[in-house]
């Protein structure tokens, strides 16, 4: 069973390699879809860049900015 992205982010933030690898694995289909839109000779370089972007996003992601359920509901009410 695949772990939720939030759990994997927590692991990655604790510098667990398993978490980072699983995050990249979860985005693999999206990466493959993007690679099909470019020429074959550029795909290897682009794959490396996309994986780096995912890793940078994990590094920059602030776990403390994730709202709890009540905060989420309040935020949604404000958007109506």
mmCIF file of C-alpha atoms in Angstrom:
data_model
loop_
_atom_site.group_PDB
_atom_site.id
_atom_site.type_symbol
_atom_site.label_atom_id
_atom_site.label_comp_id
_atom_site.label_asym_id
_atom_site.label_seq_id
_atom_site.Cartn_x
_atom_site.Cartn_y
_atom_site.Cartn_z
ATOM 1 C CA UNK A 1 0.000 0.000 0.000
ATOM 2 C CA UNK A 2 1.331 3.404 -0.939
ATOM 3 C CA UNK A 3 1.884 5.855 1.852
ATOM 4 C CA UNK A 4 0.230 9.227 1.758
ATOM 5 C CA UNK A 5 2.292 12.088 0.403
ATOM 6 C CA UNK A 6 2.122 13.906 3.758
ATOM 7 C CA UNK A 7 3.692 10.916 5.539
ATOM 8 C CA UNK A 8 6.402 10.686 2.888
ATOM 9 C CA UNK A 9 7.108 14.405 3.261
ATOM 10 C CA UNK A 10 7.530 13.913 6.995
ATOM 11 C CA UNK A 11 10.008 11.104 6.356
ATOM 12 C CA UNK A 12 11.886 13.138 3.769
ATOM 13 C CA UNK A 13 12.099 16.105 6.137
ATOM 14 C CA UNK A 14 13.725 13.760 8.641
ATOM 15 C CA UNK A 15 16.236 12.944 5.899
ATOM 16 C CA UNK A 16 14.978 9.411 5.388
ATOM 17 C CA UNK A 17 15.971 8.285 1.888
ATOM 18 C CA UNK A 18 12.957 5.969 1.697
ATOM 19 C CA UNK A 19 10.622 8.962 1.862
ATOM 20 C CA UNK A 20 12.396 10.841 -0.935
ATOM 21 C CA UNK A 21 12.480 7.801 -3.173
ATOM 22 C CA UNK A 22 8.802 7.100 -2.625
ATOM 23 C CA UNK A 23 7.891 10.717 -3.412
ATOM 24 C CA UNK A 24 9.782 10.546 -6.695
ATOM 25 C CA UNK A 25 8.099 7.214 -7.430
ATOM 26 C CA UNK A 26 4.651 8.763 -6.865
ATOM 27 C CA UNK A 27 5.434 11.496 -9.392
ATOM 28 C CA UNK A 28 6.939 9.093 -11.946
ATOM 29 C CA UNK A 29 3.810 8.896 -14.143
ATOM 30 C CA UNK A 30 3.564 12.681 -14.284
ATOM 31 C CA UNK A 31 7.265 12.964 -15.124
ATOM 32 C CA UNK A 32 6.879 10.370 -17.896
ATOM 33 C CA UNK A 33 3.903 12.257 -19.327
ATOM 34 C CA UNK A 34 5.897 15.484 -19.412
ATOM 35 C CA UNK A 35 8.873 13.753 -21.018
ATOM 36 C CA UNK A 36 6.704 12.525 -23.900
ATOM 37 C CA UNK A 37 6.123 16.156 -24.848
ATOM 38 C CA UNK A 38 9.790 16.759 -25.641
ATOM 39 C CA UNK A 39 12.252 15.325 -28.113
ATOM 40 C CA UNK A 40 13.885 11.981 -27.248
ATOM 41 C CA UNK A 41 17.412 13.435 -27.178
ATOM 42 C CA UNK A 42 16.421 15.872 -24.404
ATOM 43 C CA UNK A 43 14.505 13.450 -22.186
ATOM 44 C CA UNK A 44 17.368 12.264 -19.967
ATOM 45 C CA UNK A 45 18.406 15.812 -19.117
ATOM 46 C CA UNK A 46 14.820 16.891 -18.581
ATOM 47 C CA UNK A 47 14.150 13.882 -16.312
ATOM 48 C CA UNK A 48 17.084 14.904 -14.117
ATOM 49 C CA UNK A 49 15.813 18.490 -13.975
ATOM 50 C CA UNK A 50 12.298 17.406 -13.063
ATOM 51 C CA UNK A 51 13.539 15.116 -10.293
ATOM 52 C CA UNK A 52 15.692 17.966 -8.967
ATOM 53 C CA UNK A 53 12.626 20.243 -8.961
ATOM 54 C CA UNK A 54 10.676 17.665 -6.955
ATOM 55 C CA UNK A 55 13.545 17.371 -4.472
ATOM 56 C CA UNK A 56 13.791 21.170 -4.179
ATOM 57 C CA UNK A 57 10.041 21.403 -3.559
ATOM 58 C CA UNK A 58 10.314 18.805 -0.790
ATOM 59 C CA UNK A 59 13.195 20.704 0.779
ATOM 60 C CA UNK A 60 11.340 24.030 0.676
ATOM 61 C CA UNK A 61 7.964 22.675 1.808
ATOM 62 C CA UNK A 62 7.009 23.956 5.246
ATOM 63 C CA UNK A 63 5.180 21.208 7.122
ATOM 64 C CA UNK A 64 3.916 23.675 9.702
ATOM 65 C CA UNK A 65 1.879 25.589 7.104
ATOM 66 C CA UNK A 66 -0.404 22.596 6.570
ATOM 67 C CA UNK A 67 -3.808 23.472 8.057
ATOM 68 C CA UNK A 68 -5.689 21.117 10.334
ATOM 69 C CA UNK A 69 -9.237 20.140 9.373
ATOM 70 C CA UNK A 70 -10.933 23.029 11.167
ATOM 71 C CA UNK A 71 -8.580 25.566 9.573
ATOM 72 C CA UNK A 72 -9.209 24.032 6.166
ATOM 73 C CA UNK A 73 -12.990 24.309 6.602
ATOM 74 C CA UNK A 74 -12.682 27.935 7.706
ATOM 75 C CA UNK A 75 -10.495 28.728 4.695
ATOM 76 C CA UNK A 76 -13.075 27.143 2.375
ATOM 77 C CA UNK A 77 -15.911 29.156 3.922
ATOM 78 C CA UNK A 78 -13.983 32.342 3.217
ATOM 79 C CA UNK A 79 -13.712 31.443 -0.464
ATOM 80 C CA UNK A 80 -17.474 31.078 -0.976
#
